[in-house]
Structures are given as C-alpha cells and as structure tokens.
Short mmCIF file of C-alpha atoms and ligand atoms in Angstrom, two decimals:
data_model
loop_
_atom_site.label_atom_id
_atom_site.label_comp_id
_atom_site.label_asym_id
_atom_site.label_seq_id
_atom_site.Cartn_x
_atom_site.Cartn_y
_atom_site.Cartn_z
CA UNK A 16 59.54 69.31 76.43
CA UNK A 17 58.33 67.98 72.92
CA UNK A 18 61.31 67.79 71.24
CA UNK A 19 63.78 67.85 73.83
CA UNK A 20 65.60 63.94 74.64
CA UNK A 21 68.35 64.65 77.21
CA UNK A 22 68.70 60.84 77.43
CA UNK A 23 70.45 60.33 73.81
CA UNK A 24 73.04 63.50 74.03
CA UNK A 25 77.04 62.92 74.00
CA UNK A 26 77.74 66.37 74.13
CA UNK A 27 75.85 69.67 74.94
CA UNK A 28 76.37 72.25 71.92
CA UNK A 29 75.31 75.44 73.50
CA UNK A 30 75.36 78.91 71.62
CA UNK A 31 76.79 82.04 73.77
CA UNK A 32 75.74 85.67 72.74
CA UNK A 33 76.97 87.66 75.54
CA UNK A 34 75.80 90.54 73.20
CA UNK A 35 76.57 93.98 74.75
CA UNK A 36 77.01 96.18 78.35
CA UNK A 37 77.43 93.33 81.54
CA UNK A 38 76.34 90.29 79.07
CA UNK A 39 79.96 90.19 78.21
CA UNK A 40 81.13 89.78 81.96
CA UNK A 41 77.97 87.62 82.48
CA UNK A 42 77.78 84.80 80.33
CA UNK A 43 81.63 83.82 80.86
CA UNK A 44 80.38 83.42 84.20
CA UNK A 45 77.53 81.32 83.61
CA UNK A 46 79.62 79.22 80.92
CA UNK A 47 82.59 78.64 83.88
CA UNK A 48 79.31 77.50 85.67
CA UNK A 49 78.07 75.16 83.29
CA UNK A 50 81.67 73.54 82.83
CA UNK A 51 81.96 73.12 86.84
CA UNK A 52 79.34 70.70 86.67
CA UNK A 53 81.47 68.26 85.01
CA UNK A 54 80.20 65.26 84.05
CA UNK A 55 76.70 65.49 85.30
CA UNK A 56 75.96 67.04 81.96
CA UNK A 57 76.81 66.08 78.81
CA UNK A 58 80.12 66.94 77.49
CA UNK A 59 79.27 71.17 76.85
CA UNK A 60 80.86 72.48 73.75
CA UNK A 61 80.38 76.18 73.54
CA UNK A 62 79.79 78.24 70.44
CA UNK A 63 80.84 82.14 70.54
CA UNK A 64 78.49 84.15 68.44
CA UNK A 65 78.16 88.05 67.70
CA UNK A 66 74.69 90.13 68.32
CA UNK A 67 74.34 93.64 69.90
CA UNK A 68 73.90 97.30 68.97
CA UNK A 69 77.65 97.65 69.90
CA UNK A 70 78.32 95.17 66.99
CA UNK A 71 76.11 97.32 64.98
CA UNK A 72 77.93 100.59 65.37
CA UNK A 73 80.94 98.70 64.35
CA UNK A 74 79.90 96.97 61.83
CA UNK A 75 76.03 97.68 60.72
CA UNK A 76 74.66 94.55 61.06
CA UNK A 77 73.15 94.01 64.81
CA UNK A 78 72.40 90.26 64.11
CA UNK A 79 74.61 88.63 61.47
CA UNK A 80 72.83 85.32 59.78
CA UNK A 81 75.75 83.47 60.75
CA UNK A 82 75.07 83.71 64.49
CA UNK A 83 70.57 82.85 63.83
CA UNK A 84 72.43 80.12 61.29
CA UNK A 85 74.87 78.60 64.33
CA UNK A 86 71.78 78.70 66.82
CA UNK A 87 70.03 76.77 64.65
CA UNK A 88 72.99 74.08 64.65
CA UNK A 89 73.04 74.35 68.66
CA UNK A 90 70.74 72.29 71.59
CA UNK A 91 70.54 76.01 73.63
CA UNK A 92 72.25 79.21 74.11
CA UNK A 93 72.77 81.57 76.70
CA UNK A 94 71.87 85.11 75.50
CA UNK A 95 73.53 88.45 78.06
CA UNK A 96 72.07 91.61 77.49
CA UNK A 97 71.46 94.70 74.85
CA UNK A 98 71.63 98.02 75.00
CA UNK A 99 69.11 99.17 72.48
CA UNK A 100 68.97 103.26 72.21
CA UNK A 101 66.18 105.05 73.19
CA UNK A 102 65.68 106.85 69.88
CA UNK A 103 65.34 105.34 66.98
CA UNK A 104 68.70 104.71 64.88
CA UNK A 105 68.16 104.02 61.41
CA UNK A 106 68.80 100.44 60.33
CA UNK A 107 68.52 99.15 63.63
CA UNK A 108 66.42 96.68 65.28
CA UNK A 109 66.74 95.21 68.71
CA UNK A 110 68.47 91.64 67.70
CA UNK A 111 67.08 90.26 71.20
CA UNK A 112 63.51 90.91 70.07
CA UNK A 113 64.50 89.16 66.37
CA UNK A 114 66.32 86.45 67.87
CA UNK A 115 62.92 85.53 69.75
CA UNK A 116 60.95 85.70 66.49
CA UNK A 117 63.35 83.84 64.49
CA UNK A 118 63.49 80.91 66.61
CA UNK A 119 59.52 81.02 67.41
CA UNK A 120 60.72 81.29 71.61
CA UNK A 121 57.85 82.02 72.00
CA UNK A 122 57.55 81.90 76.25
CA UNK A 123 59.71 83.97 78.34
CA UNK A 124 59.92 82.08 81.46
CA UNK A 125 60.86 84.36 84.13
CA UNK A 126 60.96 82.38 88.19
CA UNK A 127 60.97 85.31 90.54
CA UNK A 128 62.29 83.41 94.40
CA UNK A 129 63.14 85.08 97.73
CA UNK A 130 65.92 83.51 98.58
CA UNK A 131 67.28 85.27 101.80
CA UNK A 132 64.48 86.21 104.50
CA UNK A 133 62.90 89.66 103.35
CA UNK A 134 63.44 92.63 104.84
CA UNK A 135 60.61 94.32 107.71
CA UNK A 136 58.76 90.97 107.38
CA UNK A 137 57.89 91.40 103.57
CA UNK A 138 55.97 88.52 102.25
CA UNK A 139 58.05 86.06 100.27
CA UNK A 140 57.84 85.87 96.44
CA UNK A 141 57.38 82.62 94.70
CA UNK A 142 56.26 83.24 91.61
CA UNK A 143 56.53 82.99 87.85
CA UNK A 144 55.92 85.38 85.03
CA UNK A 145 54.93 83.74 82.24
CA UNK A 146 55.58 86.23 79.35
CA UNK A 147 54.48 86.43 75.90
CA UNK A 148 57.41 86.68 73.76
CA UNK A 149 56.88 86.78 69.92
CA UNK A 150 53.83 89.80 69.77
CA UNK A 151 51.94 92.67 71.35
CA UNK A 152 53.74 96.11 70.67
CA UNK A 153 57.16 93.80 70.25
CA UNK A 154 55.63 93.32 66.79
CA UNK A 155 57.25 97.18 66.31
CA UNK A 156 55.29 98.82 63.56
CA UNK A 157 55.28 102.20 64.66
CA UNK A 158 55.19 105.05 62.38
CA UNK A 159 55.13 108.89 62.58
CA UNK A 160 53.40 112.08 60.41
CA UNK A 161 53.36 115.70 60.68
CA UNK A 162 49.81 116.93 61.07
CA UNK A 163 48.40 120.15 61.20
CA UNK A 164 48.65 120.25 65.22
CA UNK A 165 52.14 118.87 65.42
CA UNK A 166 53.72 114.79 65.18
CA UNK A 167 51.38 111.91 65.52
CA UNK A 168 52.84 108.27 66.36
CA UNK A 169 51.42 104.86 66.15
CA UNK A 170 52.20 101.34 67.22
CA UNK A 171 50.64 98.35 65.98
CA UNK A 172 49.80 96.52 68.97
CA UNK A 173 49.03 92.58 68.10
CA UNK A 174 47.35 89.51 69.70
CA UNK A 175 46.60 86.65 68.33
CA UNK A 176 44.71 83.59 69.13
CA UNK A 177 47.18 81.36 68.87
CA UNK A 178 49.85 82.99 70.65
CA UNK A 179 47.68 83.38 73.33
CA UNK A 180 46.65 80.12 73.01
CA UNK A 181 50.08 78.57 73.21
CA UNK A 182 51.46 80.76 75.69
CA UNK A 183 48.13 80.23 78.11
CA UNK A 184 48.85 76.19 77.65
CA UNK A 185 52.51 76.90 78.88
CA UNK A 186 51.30 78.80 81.74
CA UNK A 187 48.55 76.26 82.91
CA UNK A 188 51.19 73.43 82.00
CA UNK A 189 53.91 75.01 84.94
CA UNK A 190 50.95 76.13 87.18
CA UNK A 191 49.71 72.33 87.22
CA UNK A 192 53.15 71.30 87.77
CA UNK A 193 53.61 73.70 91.14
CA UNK A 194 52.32 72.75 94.51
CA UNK A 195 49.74 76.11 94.68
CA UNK A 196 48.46 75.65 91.02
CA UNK A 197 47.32 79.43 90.92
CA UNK A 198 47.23 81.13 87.52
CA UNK A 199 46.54 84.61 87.25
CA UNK A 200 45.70 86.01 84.14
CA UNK A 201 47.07 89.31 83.34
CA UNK A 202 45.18 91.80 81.30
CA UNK A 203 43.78 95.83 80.49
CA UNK A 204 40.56 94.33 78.86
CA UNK A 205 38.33 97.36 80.99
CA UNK A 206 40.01 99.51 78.35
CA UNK A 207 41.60 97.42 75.36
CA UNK A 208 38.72 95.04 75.47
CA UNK A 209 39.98 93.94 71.59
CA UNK A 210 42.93 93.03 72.08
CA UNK A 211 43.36 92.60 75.86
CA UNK A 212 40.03 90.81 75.96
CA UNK A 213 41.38 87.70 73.09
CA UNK A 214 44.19 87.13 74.80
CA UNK A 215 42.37 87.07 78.48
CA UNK A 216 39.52 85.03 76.64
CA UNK A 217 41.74 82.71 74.89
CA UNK A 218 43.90 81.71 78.07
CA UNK A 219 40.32 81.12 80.12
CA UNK A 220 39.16 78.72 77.31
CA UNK A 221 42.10 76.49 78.17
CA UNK A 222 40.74 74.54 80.66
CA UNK A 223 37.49 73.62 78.48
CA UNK A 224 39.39 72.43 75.81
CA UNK A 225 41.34 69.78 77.91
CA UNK A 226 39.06 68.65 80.01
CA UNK A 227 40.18 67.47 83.13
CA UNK A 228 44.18 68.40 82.60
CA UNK A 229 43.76 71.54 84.69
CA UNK A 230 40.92 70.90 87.23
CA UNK A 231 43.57 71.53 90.21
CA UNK A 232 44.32 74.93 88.44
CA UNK A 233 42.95 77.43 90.14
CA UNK A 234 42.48 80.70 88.10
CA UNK A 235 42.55 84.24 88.81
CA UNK A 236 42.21 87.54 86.17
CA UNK A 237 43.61 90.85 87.15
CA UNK A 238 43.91 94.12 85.30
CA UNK A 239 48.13 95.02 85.04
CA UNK A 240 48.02 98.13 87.60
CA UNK A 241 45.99 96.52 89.55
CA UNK A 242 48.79 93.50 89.98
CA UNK A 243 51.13 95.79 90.49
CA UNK A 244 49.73 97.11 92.99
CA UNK A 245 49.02 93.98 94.64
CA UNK A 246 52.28 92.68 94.24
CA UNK A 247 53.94 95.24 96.25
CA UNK A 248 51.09 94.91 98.98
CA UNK A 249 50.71 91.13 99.16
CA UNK A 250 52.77 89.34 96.71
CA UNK A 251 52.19 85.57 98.43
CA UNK A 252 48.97 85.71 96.61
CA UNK A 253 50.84 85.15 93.22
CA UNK A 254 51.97 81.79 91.76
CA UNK A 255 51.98 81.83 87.93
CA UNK A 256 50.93 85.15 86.23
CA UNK A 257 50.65 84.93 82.65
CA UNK A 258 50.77 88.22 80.54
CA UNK A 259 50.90 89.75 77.04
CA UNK A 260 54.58 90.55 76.14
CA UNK A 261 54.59 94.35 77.38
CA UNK A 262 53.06 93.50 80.90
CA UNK A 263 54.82 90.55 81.46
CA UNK A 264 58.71 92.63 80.56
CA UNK A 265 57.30 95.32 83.03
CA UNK A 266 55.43 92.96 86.05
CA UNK A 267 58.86 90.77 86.29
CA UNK A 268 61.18 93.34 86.50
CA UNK A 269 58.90 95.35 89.54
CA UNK A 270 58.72 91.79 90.57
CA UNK A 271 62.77 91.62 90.52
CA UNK A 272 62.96 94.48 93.03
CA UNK A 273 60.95 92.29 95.20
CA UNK A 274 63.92 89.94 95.87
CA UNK A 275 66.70 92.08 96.31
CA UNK A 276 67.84 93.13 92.97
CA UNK A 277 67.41 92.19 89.10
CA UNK A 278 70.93 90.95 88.82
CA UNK A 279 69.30 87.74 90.96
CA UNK A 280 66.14 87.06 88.42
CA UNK A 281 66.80 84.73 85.78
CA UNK A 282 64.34 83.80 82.53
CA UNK A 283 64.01 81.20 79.29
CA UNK A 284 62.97 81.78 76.51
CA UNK A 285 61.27 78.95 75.09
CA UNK A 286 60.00 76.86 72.24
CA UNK A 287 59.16 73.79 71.64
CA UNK A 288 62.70 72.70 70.23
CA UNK A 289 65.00 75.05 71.63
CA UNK A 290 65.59 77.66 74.48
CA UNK A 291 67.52 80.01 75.40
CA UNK A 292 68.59 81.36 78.71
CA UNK A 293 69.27 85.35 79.83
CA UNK A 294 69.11 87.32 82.80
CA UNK A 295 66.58 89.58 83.24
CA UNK A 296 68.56 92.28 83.45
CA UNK A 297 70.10 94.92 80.60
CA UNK A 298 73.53 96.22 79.41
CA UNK A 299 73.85 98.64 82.64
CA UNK A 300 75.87 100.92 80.56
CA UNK A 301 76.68 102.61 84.02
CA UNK A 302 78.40 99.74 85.96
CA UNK A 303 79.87 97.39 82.46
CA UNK A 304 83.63 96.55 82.21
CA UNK A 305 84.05 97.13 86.04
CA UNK A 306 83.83 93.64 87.36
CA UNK A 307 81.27 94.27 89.86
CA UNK A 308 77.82 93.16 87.39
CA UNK A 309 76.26 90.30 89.37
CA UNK A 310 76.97 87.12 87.54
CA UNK A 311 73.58 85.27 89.44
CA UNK A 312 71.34 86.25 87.00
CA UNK A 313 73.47 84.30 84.07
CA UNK A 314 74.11 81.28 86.19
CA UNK A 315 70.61 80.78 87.22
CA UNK A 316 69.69 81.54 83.45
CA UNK A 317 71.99 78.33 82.60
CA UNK A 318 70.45 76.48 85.39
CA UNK A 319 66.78 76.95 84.02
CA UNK A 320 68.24 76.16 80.26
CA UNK A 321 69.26 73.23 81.58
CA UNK A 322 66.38 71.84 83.79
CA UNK A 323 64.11 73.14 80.53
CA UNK A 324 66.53 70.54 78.82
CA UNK A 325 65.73 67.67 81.37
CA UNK A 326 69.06 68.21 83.10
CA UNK A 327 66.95 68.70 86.49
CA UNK A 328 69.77 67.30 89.36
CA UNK A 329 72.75 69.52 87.57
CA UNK A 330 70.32 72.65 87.34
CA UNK A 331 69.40 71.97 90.74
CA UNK A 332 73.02 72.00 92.09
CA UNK A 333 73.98 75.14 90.26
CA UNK A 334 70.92 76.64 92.33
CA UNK A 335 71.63 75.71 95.06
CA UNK A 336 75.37 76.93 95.32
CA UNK A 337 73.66 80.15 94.22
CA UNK A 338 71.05 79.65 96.91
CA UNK A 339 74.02 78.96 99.63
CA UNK A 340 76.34 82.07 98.29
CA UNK A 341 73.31 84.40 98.68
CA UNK A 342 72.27 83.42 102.11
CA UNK A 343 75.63 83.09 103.61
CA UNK A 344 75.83 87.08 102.20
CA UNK A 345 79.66 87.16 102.73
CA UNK A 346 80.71 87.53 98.86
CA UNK A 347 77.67 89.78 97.45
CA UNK A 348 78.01 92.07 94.94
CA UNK A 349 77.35 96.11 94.81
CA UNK A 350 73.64 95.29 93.85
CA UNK A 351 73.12 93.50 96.91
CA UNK A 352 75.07 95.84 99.34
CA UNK A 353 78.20 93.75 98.85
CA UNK A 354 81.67 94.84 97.95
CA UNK A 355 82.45 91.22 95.69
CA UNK A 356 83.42 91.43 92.41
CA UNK A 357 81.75 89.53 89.27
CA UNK A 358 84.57 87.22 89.65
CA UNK A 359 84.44 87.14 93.45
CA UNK A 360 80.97 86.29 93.45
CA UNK A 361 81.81 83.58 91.04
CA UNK A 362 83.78 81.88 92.53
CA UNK A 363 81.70 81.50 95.46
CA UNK A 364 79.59 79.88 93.62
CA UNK A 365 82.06 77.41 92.29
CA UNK A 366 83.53 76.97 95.64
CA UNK A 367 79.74 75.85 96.84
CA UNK A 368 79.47 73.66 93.83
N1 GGG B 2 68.67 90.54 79.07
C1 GGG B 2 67.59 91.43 78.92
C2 GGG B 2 67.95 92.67 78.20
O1 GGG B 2 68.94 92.76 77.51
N2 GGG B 2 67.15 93.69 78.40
C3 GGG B 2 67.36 94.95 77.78
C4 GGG B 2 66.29 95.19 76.82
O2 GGG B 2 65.16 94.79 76.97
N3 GGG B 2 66.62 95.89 75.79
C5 GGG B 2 65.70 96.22 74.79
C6 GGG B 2 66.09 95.56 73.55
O3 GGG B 2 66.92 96.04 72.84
O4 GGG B 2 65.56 94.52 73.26
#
C-alpha cells in the first residue's frame, strides 16, 4: 500500500498486544509463527505492549500512551482479543475500538475461506468483509435520562462521506484485484435512508469518479438482513461485501460460522501506513488459560499483516501450513471437534512450515 516499501526493511519491528481472555495464548502463537519463517522476512523484532480491560481493573488505565506511543514506533502489530463488559464501567472504554481511531485503521479486512469441503454439500465461502472501522455507532456517544415513563437511551450513530468514501475505494480496490470482481454493498437505507443511504450512495459514486479503474467491478446493494439471509442460503453469490462498521462486525462473524468456527477467520485492520492484524474472535472468558483456544485465527492474522506489508510468498506459506493442518484434521482443536491443544495445533503448523 501507499506507504508501505517492504523492499528497503532490515528488520521487521512488530508491536504485540495480546490484550486479554485467549489473545494471551494467541498471539505467542502467531509470533512463534512469524519467527518460523526465518529469513524470508525481515529480521522480526517484537515489541510487548499492555491494553485490555483486565489491565484496567488492575491498574485503571485500559490503554496506556506508552503502548499507542510504541505502535507508532513499530511497521505492524498483532492485536489478540478484549473482553469489554456488557455494562457500562465507569472510566472505561474499549481500547480495541481507540486503538483503531488513534491510528486512523480505518478498514477491517476480514477474508472469510472454506478450507476443508463443507459439510451436506454447503456452498463454499470465498469472501471478504470489508468493514468500516473508525465510525457508525463505534463513535459511542450514548447517553441516558429518566423521563416521566421510565429511562430513555441514545446512540449517536455517524457516517461520513469520507469514510465511506475511503473505505468504498478499499473495497472496489480488493474486488478489482479478485478473479469474480463482485462488490456488494451493504446497507438499511429502506429505513435509515440518512445515514445508511450516504454511505450506500457514496460507495456507488466510486466508479464515476475513476473512470475506467473499476469497469470489471461488478456491483451489487443489499439491505443487512437480507444478506444474512442470503448468506446462509447461497453464500457463493458473495465476493467482497462492504459494510458500515456495525454490519460488517455482525455479517463476518455469521459469516465465520460458515467455515467451521471463528477461531479459523482472521482480519486487518488497515491504514494507509500501518496495520494491524487480530483474529476475529473475542476473549472467550469460558475456554482462556486452558490451552485448547485455536491459535489459526492469530497465525492467519500475521499472515494477512504480512502480505498487507508486501511479504506475499512468506504470508502465503504460513497459509498454507494452516491450509494443510486443517485439511489433514488430525491435530484440530475443541472448536473444530478436535481434542489438540493451542500448542498442539501449533506445532502442526510449524511442522507443515
Ligand atoms: N479480536 C476481536 C475482539 O476482541 N472482539 C471482542 C470485541 O469486539 N470486544 C468488544 C470491545 O471491547 O471492543
């Protein structure tokens, strides 16, 4: 991308925030990746930082400014997972959702891929989410009064044209680059025709204002339940779907079951001079500090981080291992009816690599 050179590097300084829940069992495993590809990358120095609601409990602060400040210094990161409460905690604020805004990510790339043959002759999935990353309700004004009849709450929901506009170009820019060029345009403008119908305007006027660049694009527009309907009926009719932040988080993880299990689906989130990887996935309270989180996720995170960088053979190894562990289906873990442990399943990978 823009301001990416792979060519020039001597070393690859990439920031780890494994964050809270799995992310800490995770991203060692996509970091014992990354250093198992030797030297087909440049020499990876790793950076440990702090982020999480755990770290706020302890200490208050759920994003110190020394780990946005070491980003800053770093050509990526990996990011794991966070376990945000449901009810709101005073002083806190999700530092995943900051971390995007501070470093204007601004696309969450999320590749959803059967691997394995699906089950009952299900379609396979190829397809991308292309999510919106910096606004919509993620913006997170909400406040509450007492009225006369009881609590009233309200959430600033916000689109702009020029988030829309930048994340449409992404989404056109990777649907031109695919062999079905097929963007589908995700939106609710039937009922929020304000907000819903800028964004879904603003990603149609792409194509008009670089003429010619996406004449191979075809384009689709669907309303969200209707593509989620769709996509569990016939999801070979998706290629890229772009969406406004809220539909995008919710289509990709329905998507996720799709494949087998979220602890397979990977994402970026990008900018134009730095990205970060993370698995889809959260914290799973339930299942953290037992070894048996699926490390895939992380490792195909790292993989996308580094293709994003230009590191496209080395990513492309890493997948494939993956790709090889998954179909072999001897060392799967629980999430994928498999008795392997995070490390098991690991070192499958490494073994394949
Ligand atoms: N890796 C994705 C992740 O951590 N998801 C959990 C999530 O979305 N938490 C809400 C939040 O705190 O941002």
């Amino acid at each position: 991308r823009r301001n990416f050179s792979s060519a020039t590097r001597q070393s690859l300084k990439i920031g780890l925030v494994p964050a809270d829940g799995i992310g800490r069992e995770v991203i060692p495993a996509a970091r014992a990746a990354i250093e198992a590809l030797g030297s087909d990358i440049p020499k990876p120095e790793f950076v440990d930082l702090l982020a999480g609601f755990e770290l706020f409990t302890r200490t208050g602060t759920a994003l110190p400014d020394e780990t946005v400040e070491a980003l800053k210094e770093c050509d990526c990161a990996l990011f794991g997972s966070v376990s945000s409460p449901s009810k709101r905690v005073t002083g806190y604020s999700s530092p995943i959702v900051a971390l995007r805004k501070k470093l204007d990510l601004y696309a969450n790339i999320r590749p959803v891929v059967s691997v394995a043959p699906n089950p009952n002759d299900k379609p396979s999935v190829d397809l991308i989410v292309v999510r919106e990353n910096t606004e919509c309700l993620y913006v997170k004004q909400e406040e509450i009064k007492s009225t006369e009849s009881g609590r009233e709450a309200r959430a600033i929901r916000l689109i702009t044209e020029r988030a829309s506009a930048r994340i449409g170009r992404m989404a056109f820019e990777l649907a031109r680059a695919r062999p079905r060029k097929h963007l589908t345009i995700i939106h609710k403008s039937n009922v929020l025709s304000v907000t819903d119908g800028l964004f879904r305007e603003t990603v149609r006027a792409i194509p008009k204002q670089n003429p010619g660049r996406y004449d191979d694009v075809t384009i689709a527009e669907q309303l969200v339940d209707s593509a989620v309907y769709r996509l569990f009926r016939e999801p070979q009719i998706y290629d890229v779907m772009v969406a406004p932040n809220l539909y995008g988080d919710i289509i990709s993880d329905a998507a996720a079951a799709l494949v087998g299990s979220l602890g397979l689906v990977p994402s970026i989130n990008a900018g134009d001079s730095f990205v970060m990887g993370e698995p889809v996935h959260g914290s799973a309270p339930d299942i953290a500090g037992k070894n048996i989180a699926n490390p895939i996720a992380s490792i195909r995170s790292a993989a996308l981080m580094l293709r994003h960088l230009g590191y496209g053979a080395p990513a492309d190894r890493l997948d494939k291992a993956v790709d090889q562990v998954i179909r072999e289906g001897q060392v799967l873990t629980p999430d994928l009816g498999g008795k392997a442990t995070t490390q098991e399943a690991l070192d499958a990978v490494l073994r394949k690599l």
